[in-house]
PDB file of C-alpha atoms in Angstrom:
ATOM      1  CA  MET C  27      -0.621   4.212 -16.555  1.00  0.00           C
ATOM      2  CA  LYS C  28       2.323   2.299 -17.977  1.00  0.00           C
ATOM      3  CA  ARG C  29       1.345  -0.841 -16.069  1.00  0.00           C
ATOM      4  CA  ASN C  30      -2.080  -0.847 -17.713  1.00  0.00           C
ATOM      5  CA  ILE C  31      -0.497  -0.198 -21.082  1.00  0.00           C
ATOM      6  CA  VAL C  32       1.740  -3.246 -20.657  1.00  0.00           C
ATOM      7  CA  ILE C  33      -1.214  -5.422 -19.608  1.00  0.00           C
ATOM      8  CA  ALA C  34      -3.293  -4.225 -22.552  1.00  0.00           C
ATOM      9  CA  THR C  35      -0.435  -4.894 -24.965  1.00  0.00           C
ATOM     10  CA  LEU C  36       0.150  -8.403 -23.646  1.00  0.00           C
ATOM     11  CA  THR C  37      -3.588  -9.130 -23.843  1.00  0.00           C
ATOM     12  CA  ALA C  38      -3.680  -8.016 -27.474  1.00  0.00           C
ATOM     13  CA  ALA C  39      -0.620 -10.138 -28.242  1.00  0.00           C
ATOM     14  CA  ALA C  40      -2.195 -13.190 -26.590  1.00  0.00           C
ATOM     15  CA  LEU C  41      -5.365 -12.749 -28.602  1.00  0.00           C
ATOM     16  CA  ALA C  42      -3.325 -12.424 -31.772  1.00  0.00           C
ATOM     17  CA  THR C  43      -1.418 -15.643 -31.053  1.00  0.00           C
ATOM     18  CA  GLY C  44      -4.548 -17.588 -30.125  1.00  0.00           C
ATOM     19  CA  GLY C  45      -6.350 -16.233 -33.172  1.00  0.00           C
ATOM     20  CA  THR C  46      -3.622 -17.430 -35.507  1.00  0.00           C
ATOM     21  CA  VAL C  47      -3.717 -20.997 -34.159  1.00  0.00           C
ATOM     22  CA  ALA C  48      -7.516 -21.103 -34.400  1.00  0.00           C
ATOM     23  CA  ALA C  49      -7.372 -19.812 -37.967  1.00  0.00           C
ATOM     24  CA  PHE C  50      -5.191 -22.667 -39.169  1.00  0.00           C
ATOM     25  CA  ALA C  51      -7.476 -25.177 -37.474  1.00  0.00           C
ATOM     26  CA  ALA C  52     -10.785 -23.772 -38.778  1.00  0.00           C
ATOM     27  CA  GLY C  53      -9.869 -22.625 -42.276  1.00  0.00           C
ATOM     28  CA  ASP C  54      -9.669 -19.395 -44.204  1.00  0.00           C
ATOM     29  CA  ASP C  55     -13.121 -18.073 -43.245  1.00  0.00           C
ATOM     30  CA  ASP C  56     -12.494 -18.556 -39.551  1.00  0.00           C
ATOM     31  CA  ALA C  57      -9.032 -17.069 -39.986  1.00  0.00           C
ATOM     32  CA  THR C  58     -10.528 -13.921 -41.472  1.00  0.00           C
ATOM     33  CA  ALA C  59     -13.088 -13.610 -38.661  1.00  0.00           C
ATOM     34  CA  THR C  60     -10.444 -14.251 -36.013  1.00  0.00           C
ATOM     35  CA  GLN C  61      -8.109 -11.711 -37.543  1.00  0.00           C
ATOM     36  CA  ARG C  62     -10.880  -9.100 -37.497  1.00  0.00           C
ATOM     37  CA  GLN C  63     -11.504  -9.843 -33.829  1.00  0.00           C
ATOM     38  CA  THR C  64      -7.795  -9.614 -33.073  1.00  0.00           C
ATOM     39  CA  ASN C  65      -7.482  -6.313 -34.931  1.00  0.00           C
ATOM     40  CA  THR C  66     -10.495  -4.951 -33.035  1.00  0.00           C
ATOM     41  CA  SER C  67      -9.042  -5.991 -29.671  1.00  0.00           C
ATOM     42  CA  ALA C  68      -5.687  -4.469 -30.530  1.00  0.00           C
ATOM     43  CA  GLN C  69      -7.350  -1.232 -31.651  1.00  0.00           C
ATOM     44  CA  GLN C  70      -9.382  -1.063 -28.426  1.00  0.00           C
ATOM     45  CA  ALA C  71      -6.214  -1.543 -26.397  1.00  0.00           C
ATOM     46  CA  ALA C  72      -4.494   1.223 -28.371  1.00  0.00           C
ATOM     47  CA  ASP C  73      -7.496   3.520 -27.854  1.00  0.00           C
ATOM     48  CA  ARG C  74      -7.353   2.923 -24.099  1.00  0.00           C
ATOM     49  CA  ASP C  75      -3.638   3.736 -24.119  1.00  0.00           C
ATOM     50  CA  ASP C  76      -4.329   6.977 -25.995  1.00  0.00           C
ATOM     51  CA  ASP C  77      -7.083   7.906 -23.534  1.00  0.00           C
ATOM     52  CA  SER C  78      -4.731   7.304 -20.600  1.00  0.00           C
ATOM     53  CA  ALA C  79      -2.055   9.469 -22.206  1.00  0.00           C
ATOM     54  CA  ASP C  80      -4.629  12.200 -22.900  1.00  0.00           C
ATOM     55  CA  ASP C  81      -5.769  12.098 -19.262  1.00  0.00           C
ATOM     56  CA  ARG C  82      -2.197  12.501 -18.056  1.00  0.00           C
ATOM     57  CA  ASP C  83      -1.644  15.408 -20.448  1.00  0.00           C
ATOM     58  CA  ASP C  84      -4.866  17.080 -19.248  1.00  0.00           C
ATOM     59  CA  ASP C  85      -3.840  16.694 -15.596  1.00  0.00           C
ATOM     60  CA  ALA C  86      -0.416  18.165 -16.261  1.00  0.00           C
ATOM     61  CA  SER C  87      -1.952  21.049 -18.218  1.00  0.00           C
ATOM     62  CA  GLU C  88      -4.374  21.822 -15.391  1.00  0.00           C
ATOM     63  CA  ASP C  89      -1.563  21.738 -12.837  1.00  0.00           C
ATOM     64  CA  ARG C  90       0.566  24.079 -14.956  1.00  0.00           C
ATOM     65  CA  THR C  91      -2.371  26.500 -15.198  1.00  0.00           C
ATOM     66  CA  ALA C  92      -2.851  26.413 -11.445  1.00  0.00           C
ATOM     67  CA  VAL C  93       0.831  26.897 -10.687  1.00  0.00           C
ATOM     68  CA  SER C  94       1.136  29.848 -13.063  1.00  0.00           C
ATOM     69  CA  GLY C  95      -1.308  31.872 -10.962  1.00  0.00           C
ATOM     70  CA  ALA C  96       0.037  30.988  -7.510  1.00  0.00           C
ATOM     71  CA  LYS C  97       2.705  32.786  -5.502  1.00  0.00           C
ATOM     72  CA  VAL C  98       1.932  30.997  -2.238  1.00  0.00           C
ATOM     73  CA  THR C  99       3.361  27.494  -1.872  1.00  0.00           C
ATOM     74  CA  ALA C 100       1.554  24.470  -0.468  1.00  0.00           C
ATOM     75  CA  VAL C 101       3.706  24.706   2.657  1.00  0.00           C
ATOM     76  CA  GLU C 102       2.703  28.328   3.210  1.00  0.00           C
ATOM     77  CA  ALA C 103      -0.957  27.609   2.493  1.00  0.00           C
ATOM     78  CA  ILE C 104      -1.071  24.794   5.052  1.00  0.00           C
ATOM     79  CA  ALA C 105       0.661  26.956   7.654  1.00  0.00           C
ATOM     80  CA  ALA C 106      -1.820  29.786   7.081  1.00  0.00           C
ATOM     81  CA  ALA C 107      -4.789  27.417   7.270  1.00  0.00           C
ATOM     82  CA  LEU C 108      -3.611  25.878  10.541  1.00  0.00           C
ATOM     83  CA  LYS C 109      -3.003  29.293  12.069  1.00  0.00           C
ATOM     84  CA  HIS C 110      -6.585  30.255  11.229  1.00  0.00           C
ATOM     85  CA  THR C 111      -8.136  26.878  12.069  1.00  0.00           C
ATOM     86  CA  PRO C 112      -5.940  24.865  14.459  1.00  0.00           C
ATOM     87  CA  GLY C 113      -6.036  21.117  14.013  1.00  0.00           C
ATOM     88  CA  THR C 114      -4.519  18.459  11.761  1.00  0.00           C
ATOM     89  CA  ALA C 115      -4.080  19.152   8.058  1.00  0.00           C
ATOM     90  CA  LEU C 116      -5.027  16.105   6.009  1.00  0.00           C
ATOM     91  CA  ALA C 117      -4.846  17.542   2.500  1.00  0.00           C
ATOM     92  CA  SER C 118      -4.081  20.610   0.433  1.00  0.00           C
ATOM     93  CA  ASP C 119      -5.108  21.142  -3.166  1.00  0.00           C
ATOM     94  CA  LEU C 120      -4.485  24.005  -5.564  1.00  0.00           C
ATOM     95  CA  ASP C 121      -7.568  24.753  -7.647  1.00  0.00           C
ATOM     96  CA  ASP C 122      -7.269  23.902 -11.343  1.00  0.00           C
ATOM     97  CA  ASP C 123      -9.431  26.759 -12.587  1.00  0.00           C
ATOM     98  CA  GLY C 124      -6.963  29.619 -12.618  1.00  0.00           C
ATOM     99  CA  ALA C 125      -5.621  29.022  -9.101  1.00  0.00           C
ATOM    100  CA  ASP C 126      -8.570  30.654  -7.339  1.00  0.00           C
ATOM    101  CA  ALA C 127      -7.389  29.358  -3.975  1.00  0.00           C
ATOM    102  CA  TRP C 128      -5.612  26.696  -2.043  1.00  0.00           C
ATOM    103  CA  GLU C 129      -8.075  24.394  -0.321  1.00  0.00           C
ATOM    104  CA  VAL C 130      -6.715  22.890   2.887  1.00  0.00           C
ATOM    105  CA  THR C 131      -8.602  20.167   4.731  1.00  0.00           C
ATOM    106  CA  VAL C 132      -8.228  20.552   8.493  1.00  0.00           C
ATOM    107  CA  VAL C 133      -9.718  18.316  11.186  1.00  0.00           C
ATOM    108  CA  LYS C 134     -10.035  19.923  14.600  1.00  0.00           C
ATOM    109  CA  GLY C 135      -9.510  18.211  17.918  1.00  0.00           C
ATOM    110  CA  ASP C 136     -13.235  17.532  18.326  1.00  0.00           C
ATOM    111  CA  GLY C 137     -13.337  15.678  15.004  1.00  0.00           C
ATOM    112  CA  THR C 138     -15.032  18.369  12.948  1.00  0.00           C
ATOM    113  CA  GLU C 139     -13.630  18.910   9.450  1.00  0.00           C
ATOM    114  CA  TYR C 140     -13.125  22.261   7.764  1.00  0.00           C
ATOM    115  CA  ASP C 141     -12.198  23.283   4.248  1.00  0.00           C
ATOM    116  CA  VAL C 142      -9.977  26.339   4.585  1.00  0.00           C
ATOM    117  CA  ARG C 143      -9.449  28.481   1.476  1.00  0.00           C
ATOM    118  CA  VAL C 144      -6.191  30.404   1.178  1.00  0.00           C
ATOM    119  CA  ALA C 145      -5.500  33.087  -1.427  1.00  0.00           C
ATOM    120  CA  PRO C 146      -2.724  31.889  -3.777  1.00  0.00           C
ATOM    121  CA  ASP C 147      -1.315  35.383  -4.254  1.00  0.00           C
ATOM    122  CA  SER C 148      -1.248  36.729  -0.674  1.00  0.00           C
ATOM    123  CA  GLY C 149      -1.600  33.740   1.637  1.00  0.00           C
ATOM    124  CA  LYS C 150      -4.624  35.364   3.270  1.00  0.00           C
ATOM    125  CA  VAL C 151      -7.313  33.009   4.555  1.00  0.00           C
ATOM    126  CA  LEU C 152     -10.444  33.647   2.547  1.00  0.00           C
ATOM    127  CA  GLY C 153     -12.719  31.579   4.742  1.00  0.00           C
ATOM    128  CA  ALA C 154     -13.294  28.246   6.425  1.00  0.00           C
ATOM    129  CA  GLN C 155     -16.344  26.082   5.842  1.00  0.00           C
ATOM    130  CA  ARG C 156     -17.320  23.139   8.009  1.00  0.00           C
ATOM    131  CA  ASP C 157     -17.822  19.870   6.137  1.00  0.00           C
ATOM    132  CA  THR C 158     -21.180  18.451   7.229  1.00  0.00           C
ATOM    133  CA  ASP C 159     -21.016  15.331   5.050  1.00  0.00           C
ATOM    134  CA  GLU C 160     -21.394  12.491   7.541  1.00  0.00           C
ATOM    135  CA  ASP C 161     -20.265   9.990   4.911  1.00  0.00           C
ATOM    136  CA  ASN C 162     -16.729  11.306   5.337  1.00  0.00           C
ATOM    137  CA  ASP C 163     -16.629  10.772   9.113  1.00  0.00           C
ATOM    138  CA  ALA C 164     -15.327   7.192   8.962  1.00  0.00           C
ATOM    139  CA  ASP C 165     -12.674   8.162   6.417  1.00  0.00           C
ATOM    140  CA  ASP C 166     -11.640  11.132   8.538  1.00  0.00           C
ATOM    141  CA  ARG C 167     -11.267   8.966  11.633  1.00  0.00           C
ATOM    142  CA  ALA C 168      -9.181   6.455   9.705  1.00  0.00           C
ATOM    143  CA  GLU C 169      -6.938   9.190   8.328  1.00  0.00           C
ATOM    144  CA  LEU C 170      -6.528  10.807  11.730  1.00  0.00           C
ATOM    145  CA  ALA C 171      -5.579   7.450  13.226  1.00  0.00           C
ATOM    146  CA  ALA C 172      -3.002   6.992  10.459  1.00  0.00           C
ATOM    147  CA  VAL C 173      -1.290  10.318  11.106  1.00  0.00           C
ATOM    148  CA  LYS C 174      -1.693  10.321  14.896  1.00  0.00           C
ATOM    149  CA  ASP C 175       1.801   9.025  15.557  1.00  0.00           C
ATOM    150  CA  ALA C 176       3.322  10.133  12.253  1.00  0.00           C
ATOM    151  CA  ARG C 177       6.603  12.012  12.404  1.00  0.00           C
ATOM    152  CA  THR C 178       5.825  13.787   9.128  1.00  0.00           C
ATOM    153  CA  ASP C 179       2.753  15.968   8.725  1.00  0.00           C
ATOM    154  CA  ALA C 180       1.178  17.347   5.536  1.00  0.00           C
ATOM    155  CA  ARG C 181       3.239  20.548   5.644  1.00  0.00           C
ATOM    156  CA  GLU C 182       6.503  18.652   6.072  1.00  0.00           C
ATOM    157  CA  ALA C 183       5.523  16.231   3.301  1.00  0.00           C
ATOM    158  CA  ALA C 184       4.919  19.142   0.943  1.00  0.00           C
ATOM    159  CA  LEU C 185       8.239  20.676   1.975  1.00  0.00           C
ATOM    160  CA  ALA C 186      10.097  17.409   1.329  1.00  0.00           C
ATOM    161  CA  ALA C 187       8.507  16.907  -2.094  1.00  0.00           C
ATOM    162  CA  ALA C 188       9.128  20.525  -3.094  1.00  0.00           C
ATOM    163  CA  ALA C 189      12.647  19.462  -4.060  1.00  0.00           C
ATOM    164  CA  LYS C 190      11.023  17.526  -6.916  1.00  0.00           C
ATOM    165  CA  GLY C 191       9.026  20.462  -8.274  1.00  0.00           C
ATOM    166  CA  THR C 192       6.216  22.853  -7.433  1.00  0.00           C
ATOM    167  CA  VAL C 193       3.707  21.085  -5.195  1.00  0.00           C
ATOM    168  CA  THR C 194       0.120  21.267  -6.444  1.00  0.00           C
ATOM    169  CA  GLU C 195      -1.521  18.725  -4.143  1.00  0.00           C
ATOM    170  CA  VAL C 196      -0.802  16.750  -0.986  1.00  0.00           C
ATOM    171  CA  GLY C 197      -2.949  14.204   0.819  1.00  0.00           C
ATOM    172  CA  LEU C 198      -2.971  10.771   2.387  1.00  0.00           C
ATOM    173  CA  ASP C 199      -2.561   7.807   0.058  1.00  0.00           C
ATOM    174  CA  ASP C 200      -3.393   4.230   1.066  1.00  0.00           C
ATOM    175  CA  ASP C 201      -1.573   1.791  -1.208  1.00  0.00           C
ATOM    176  CA  ASN C 202      -2.124  -1.882  -0.386  1.00  0.00           C
ATOM    177  CA  GLY C 203      -2.526  -1.108   3.298  1.00  0.00           C
ATOM    178  CA  THR C 204       0.522   1.133   3.497  1.00  0.00           C
ATOM    179  CA  VAL C 205      -0.427   4.727   4.260  1.00  0.00           C
ATOM    180  CA  ALA C 206       1.829   7.539   3.074  1.00  0.00           C
ATOM    181  CA  TRP C 207       1.530  11.134   1.981  1.00  0.00           C
ATOM    182  CA  GLY C 208       0.836  11.409  -1.726  1.00  0.00           C
ATOM    183  CA  VAL C 209       2.191  14.555  -3.358  1.00  0.00           C
ATOM    184  CA  ASP C 210       1.736  15.873  -6.907  1.00  0.00           C
ATOM    185  CA  THR C 211       4.298  18.232  -8.403  1.00  0.00           C
ATOM    186  CA  VAL C 212       4.943  20.078 -11.639  1.00  0.00           C
ATOM    187  CA  LYS C 213       8.426  20.794 -12.970  1.00  0.00           C
ATOM    188  CA  ASP C 214       9.456  21.947 -16.442  1.00  0.00           C
ATOM    189  CA  GLY C 215       5.946  21.288 -17.671  1.00  0.00           C
ATOM    190  CA  LYS C 216       5.951  17.684 -16.461  1.00  0.00           C
ATOM    191  CA  GLN C 217       3.786  16.217 -13.733  1.00  0.00           C
ATOM    192  CA  GLY C 218       5.333  14.114 -10.971  1.00  0.00           C
ATOM    193  CA  GLU C 219       3.729  11.899  -8.341  1.00  0.00           C
ATOM    194  CA  TRP C 220       5.522  11.059  -5.110  1.00  0.00           C
ATOM    195  CA  LYS C 221       5.061   9.245  -1.844  1.00  0.00           C
ATOM    196  CA  VAL C 222       6.401  10.652   1.412  1.00  0.00           C
ATOM    197  CA  ALA C 223       6.780   8.187   4.289  1.00  0.00           C
ATOM    198  CA  LEU C 224       4.858   9.071   7.443  1.00  0.00           C
ATOM    199  CA  ASP C 225       7.682   7.946   9.713  1.00  0.00           C
ATOM    200  CA  SER C 226      10.882   8.961   7.968  1.00  0.00           C
ATOM    201  CA  GLY C 227       9.758  11.640   5.514  1.00  0.00           C
ATOM    202  CA  LYS C 228      11.589   9.803   2.736  1.00  0.00           C
ATOM    203  CA  VAL C 229      10.432  10.761  -0.755  1.00  0.00           C
ATOM    204  CA  THR C 230      10.018   8.072  -3.401  1.00  0.00           C
ATOM    205  CA  GLN C 231       8.422   8.129  -6.832  1.00  0.00           C
ATOM    206  CA  ASP C 232       4.868   6.860  -6.949  1.00  0.00           C
ATOM    207  CA  ARG C 233       5.043   3.828  -9.241  1.00  0.00           C
ATOM    208  CA  ASP C 234       1.291   3.166  -9.194  1.00  0.00           C
ATOM    209  CA  GLU C 235       0.774   5.350 -12.259  1.00  0.00           C
ATOM    210  CA  ASP C 236       3.660   3.874 -14.267  1.00  0.00           C
TER     211      ASP C 236
END
């Protein structure tokens, strides 16, 4: 997250500046102690930056692994899932572990939620399992309300973002009260994150992770 990296860097710089002023006021011993504290804070900030970079590299690697084993696109997987289990598709995710299947979340008209698995090589529906977790009911209702009058559905969002790369995941994303489709892609070994507007279908880069 570039934003977090910037914040961490500024924090380390502020500590360094404050430490220097305190050192002159308190003497050499305090200066040494303050410098050690500043160095520790800076190192911790650098370690957090490295961890964030490693996480992004791991995510991209997992997505590349998933994509390499899939012939069926997110658009095709969603279409197959809806044909098997009619309703509203709220999400689609390509498994990380060797692309075992696409998992498409579908909510039927009566409010029941199903996880539909679609084979990544043939597009055949492997099965549909009802989600009985009542904790998700409120979230499901909120998501359904958000997409009720949307002009762009999950399949169309995946289709729009496909111009940016191979889609590995699509789902609703609530950013500061603004709901949009969030889509992850992989292209030339690099991971991309995008937002697709519910009303217009416009694709913009997701800046939250910068």
